[in-house]
Coordinates of C-alpha atoms in Angstrom, one line a residue:
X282 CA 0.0 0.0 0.0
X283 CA 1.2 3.3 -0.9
X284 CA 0.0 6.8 0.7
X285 CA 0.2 9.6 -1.7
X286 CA -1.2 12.2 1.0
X287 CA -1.8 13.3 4.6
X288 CA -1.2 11.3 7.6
X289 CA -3.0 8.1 9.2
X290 CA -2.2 6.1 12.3
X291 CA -3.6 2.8 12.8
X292 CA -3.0 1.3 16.3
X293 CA -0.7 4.2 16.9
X294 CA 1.7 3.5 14.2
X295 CA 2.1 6.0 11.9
X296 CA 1.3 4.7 8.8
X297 CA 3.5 6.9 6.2
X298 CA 6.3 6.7 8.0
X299 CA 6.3 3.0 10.6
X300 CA 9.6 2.9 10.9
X301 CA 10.6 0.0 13.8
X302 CA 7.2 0.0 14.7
X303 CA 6.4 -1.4 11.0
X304 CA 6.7 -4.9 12.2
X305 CA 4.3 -4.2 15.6
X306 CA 1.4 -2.7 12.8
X307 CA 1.6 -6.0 10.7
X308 CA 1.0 -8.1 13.7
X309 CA -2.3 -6.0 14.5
X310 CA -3.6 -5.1 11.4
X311 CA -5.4 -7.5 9.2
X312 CA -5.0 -6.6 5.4
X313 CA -7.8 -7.8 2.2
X314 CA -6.7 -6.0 -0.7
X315 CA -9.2 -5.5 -3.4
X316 CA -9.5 -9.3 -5.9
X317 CA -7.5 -10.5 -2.5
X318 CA -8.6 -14.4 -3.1
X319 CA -6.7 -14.1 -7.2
X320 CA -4.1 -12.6 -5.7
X321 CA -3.0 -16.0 -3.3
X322 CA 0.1 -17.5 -4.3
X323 CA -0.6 -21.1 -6.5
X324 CA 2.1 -22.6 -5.1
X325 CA 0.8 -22.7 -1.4
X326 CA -2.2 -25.0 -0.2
X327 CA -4.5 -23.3 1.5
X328 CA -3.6 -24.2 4.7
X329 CA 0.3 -23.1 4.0
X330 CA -1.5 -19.9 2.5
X331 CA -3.5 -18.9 5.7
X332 CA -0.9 -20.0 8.2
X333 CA 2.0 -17.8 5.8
X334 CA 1.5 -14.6 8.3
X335 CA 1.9 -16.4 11.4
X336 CA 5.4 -18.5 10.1
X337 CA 6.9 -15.2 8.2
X338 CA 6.7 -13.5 12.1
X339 CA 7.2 -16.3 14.4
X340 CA 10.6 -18.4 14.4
X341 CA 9.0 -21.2 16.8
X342 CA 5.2 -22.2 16.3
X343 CA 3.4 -24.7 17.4
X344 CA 2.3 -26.8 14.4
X345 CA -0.7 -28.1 16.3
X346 CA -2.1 -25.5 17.2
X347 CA -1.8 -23.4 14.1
X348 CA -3.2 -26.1 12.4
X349 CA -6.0 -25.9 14.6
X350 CA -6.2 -22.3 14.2
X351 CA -6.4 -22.7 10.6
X352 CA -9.1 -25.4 10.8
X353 CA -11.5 -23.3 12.8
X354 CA -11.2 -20.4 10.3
X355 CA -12.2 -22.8 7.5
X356 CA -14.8 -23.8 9.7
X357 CA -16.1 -20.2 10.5
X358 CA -15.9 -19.3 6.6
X359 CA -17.7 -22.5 5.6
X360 CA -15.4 -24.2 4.0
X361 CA -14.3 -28.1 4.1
X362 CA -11.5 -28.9 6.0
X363 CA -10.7 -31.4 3.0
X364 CA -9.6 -28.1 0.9
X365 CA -6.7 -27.2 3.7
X366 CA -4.8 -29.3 1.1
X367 CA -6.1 -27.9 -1.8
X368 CA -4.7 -25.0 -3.8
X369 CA -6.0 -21.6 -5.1
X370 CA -6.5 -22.9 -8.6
X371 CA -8.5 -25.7 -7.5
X372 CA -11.4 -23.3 -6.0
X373 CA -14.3 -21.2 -6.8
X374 CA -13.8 -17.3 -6.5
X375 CA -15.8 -17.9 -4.0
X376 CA -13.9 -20.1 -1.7
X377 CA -10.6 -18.2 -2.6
X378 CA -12.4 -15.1 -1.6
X379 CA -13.2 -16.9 1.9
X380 CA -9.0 -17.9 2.3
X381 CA -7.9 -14.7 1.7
X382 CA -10.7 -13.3 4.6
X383 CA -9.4 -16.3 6.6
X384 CA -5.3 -15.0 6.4
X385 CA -6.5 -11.6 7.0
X386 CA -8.3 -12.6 10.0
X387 CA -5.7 -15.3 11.4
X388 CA -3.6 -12.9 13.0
X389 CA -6.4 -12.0 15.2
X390 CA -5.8 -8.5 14.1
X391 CA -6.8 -5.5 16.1
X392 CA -8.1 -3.8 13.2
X393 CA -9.0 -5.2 9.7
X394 CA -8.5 -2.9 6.2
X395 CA -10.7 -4.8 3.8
X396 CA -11.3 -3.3 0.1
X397 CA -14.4 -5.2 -1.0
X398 CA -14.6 -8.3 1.4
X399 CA -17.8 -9.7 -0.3
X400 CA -16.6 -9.9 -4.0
X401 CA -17.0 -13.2 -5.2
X402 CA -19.2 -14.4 -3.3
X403 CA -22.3 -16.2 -3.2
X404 CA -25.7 -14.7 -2.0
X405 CA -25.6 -17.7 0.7
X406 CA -22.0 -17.1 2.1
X407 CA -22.1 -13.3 2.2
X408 CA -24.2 -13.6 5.9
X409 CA -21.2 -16.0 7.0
X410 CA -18.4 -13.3 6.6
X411 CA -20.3 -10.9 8.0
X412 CA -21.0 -12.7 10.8
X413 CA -16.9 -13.6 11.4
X414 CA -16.3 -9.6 10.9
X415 CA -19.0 -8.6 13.0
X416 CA -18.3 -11.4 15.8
X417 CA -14.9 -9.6 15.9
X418 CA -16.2 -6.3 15.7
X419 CA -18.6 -7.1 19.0
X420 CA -16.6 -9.9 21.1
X421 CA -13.3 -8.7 20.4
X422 CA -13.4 -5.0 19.9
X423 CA -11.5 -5.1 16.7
X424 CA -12.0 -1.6 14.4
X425 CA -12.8 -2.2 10.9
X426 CA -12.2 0.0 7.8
X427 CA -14.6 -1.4 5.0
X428 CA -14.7 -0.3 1.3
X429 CA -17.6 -1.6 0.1
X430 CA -20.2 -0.7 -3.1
X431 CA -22.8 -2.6 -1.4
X432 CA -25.4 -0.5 0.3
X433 CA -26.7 -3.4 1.8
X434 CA -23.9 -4.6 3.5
X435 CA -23.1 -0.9 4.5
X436 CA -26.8 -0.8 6.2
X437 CA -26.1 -3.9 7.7
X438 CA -23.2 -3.3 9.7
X439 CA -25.0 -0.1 11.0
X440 CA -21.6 1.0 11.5
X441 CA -20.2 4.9 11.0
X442 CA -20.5 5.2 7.1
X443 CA -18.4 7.5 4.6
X444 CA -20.1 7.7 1.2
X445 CA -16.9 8.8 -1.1
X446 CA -17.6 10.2 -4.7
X447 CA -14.2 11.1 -6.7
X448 CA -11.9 10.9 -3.6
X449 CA -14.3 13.5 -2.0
X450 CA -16.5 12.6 1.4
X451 CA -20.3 13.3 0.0
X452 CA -22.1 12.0 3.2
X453 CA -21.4 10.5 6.7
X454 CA -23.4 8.5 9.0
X455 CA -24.5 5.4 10.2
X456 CA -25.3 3.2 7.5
X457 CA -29.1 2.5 7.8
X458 CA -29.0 6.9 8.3
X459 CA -27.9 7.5 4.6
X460 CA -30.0 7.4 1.9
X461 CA -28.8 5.1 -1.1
X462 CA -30.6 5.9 -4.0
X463 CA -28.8 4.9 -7.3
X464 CA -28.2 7.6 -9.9
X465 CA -28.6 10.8 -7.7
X466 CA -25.7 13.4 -6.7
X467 CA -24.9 11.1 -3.2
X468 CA -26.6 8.0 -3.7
X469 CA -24.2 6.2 -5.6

């Protein structure tokens, strides 16, 4: 990720400028870039793919309980345990979609940055992520910085909303508080 203006913190790290602390920020933030589950390296199974962040920062681990770690993510996201052996080619968008939300969240990350975490998915499996994000959100009091064009989800999360047109802030509120109405000045 690349700034190209102004200043942000996330967990107190400066993010334009980290520093020693760069290392601290990747343990607590969880990152889905935009078309995250293409973007997963064919050479790793899945479970190798959602354990990768825990093994690049930890010399020592215990391999049974990462593997169990990585089993109940599966679980949460719906997916069959049979695919921890599996790799990215041999999925649905879909289910690549749900590994990539899987290593964001393994970390147990303090605060998520997710660009479009329901892309790909089916209508079924959208209320399953939203349930792990919001579960997080709720039990664990883990911040969340969404970009999302779906109203719905936006409503749903009833959470502090920013409706963005051109790189300029054209409404604030809580999510069910904003009018979406497609094709008008705000609305879209």
């Amino acid at each position: 990720m690349r700034v190209v203006g102004g200043s942000a913190t996330v967990c107190g790290v400066s993010v334009r400028h980290p520093g020693r602390r760069l290392r601290e920020l990747t343990y607590r933030a969880g990152y889905l870039p935009q078309n995250a589950g293409a973007l997963l390296t064919p050479q790793l199974t899945v479970q190798e793919t959602i354990a990768e962040p825990i093994l690049q920062r930890e010399r020592r681990v215990n391999v049974k309980a990462l593997a169990i770690r990585v089993a109940t993510l599966l679980d949460e996201l719906h997916l069959p345990l049979g695919l921890a052996s599996s790799f990215p080619y041999e999925l649905s968008a879909g289910m690549r979609q749900r590994v990539a939300i899987a290593r964001a969240l393994v970390l147990d990350p303090t605060v998520l940055i997710a660009d479009e975490p329901l892309a790909n998915l089916d209508l079924e499996v959208r209320p399953v992520v939203f349930a792990a994000i919001t579960r997080r959100r709720t039990e664990r009091g883990m911040a969340a910085l969404l970009v999302s064009n779906d109203a719905a989800f936006a409503r749903e999360l009833g959470a502090e909303t920013l409706m963005i047109r051109e790189g300029h802030v054209v409404a604030r509120g809580a999510g069910a508080d904003l009018l979406w109405t497609p094709g008008t000045e705000h609305g879209r």
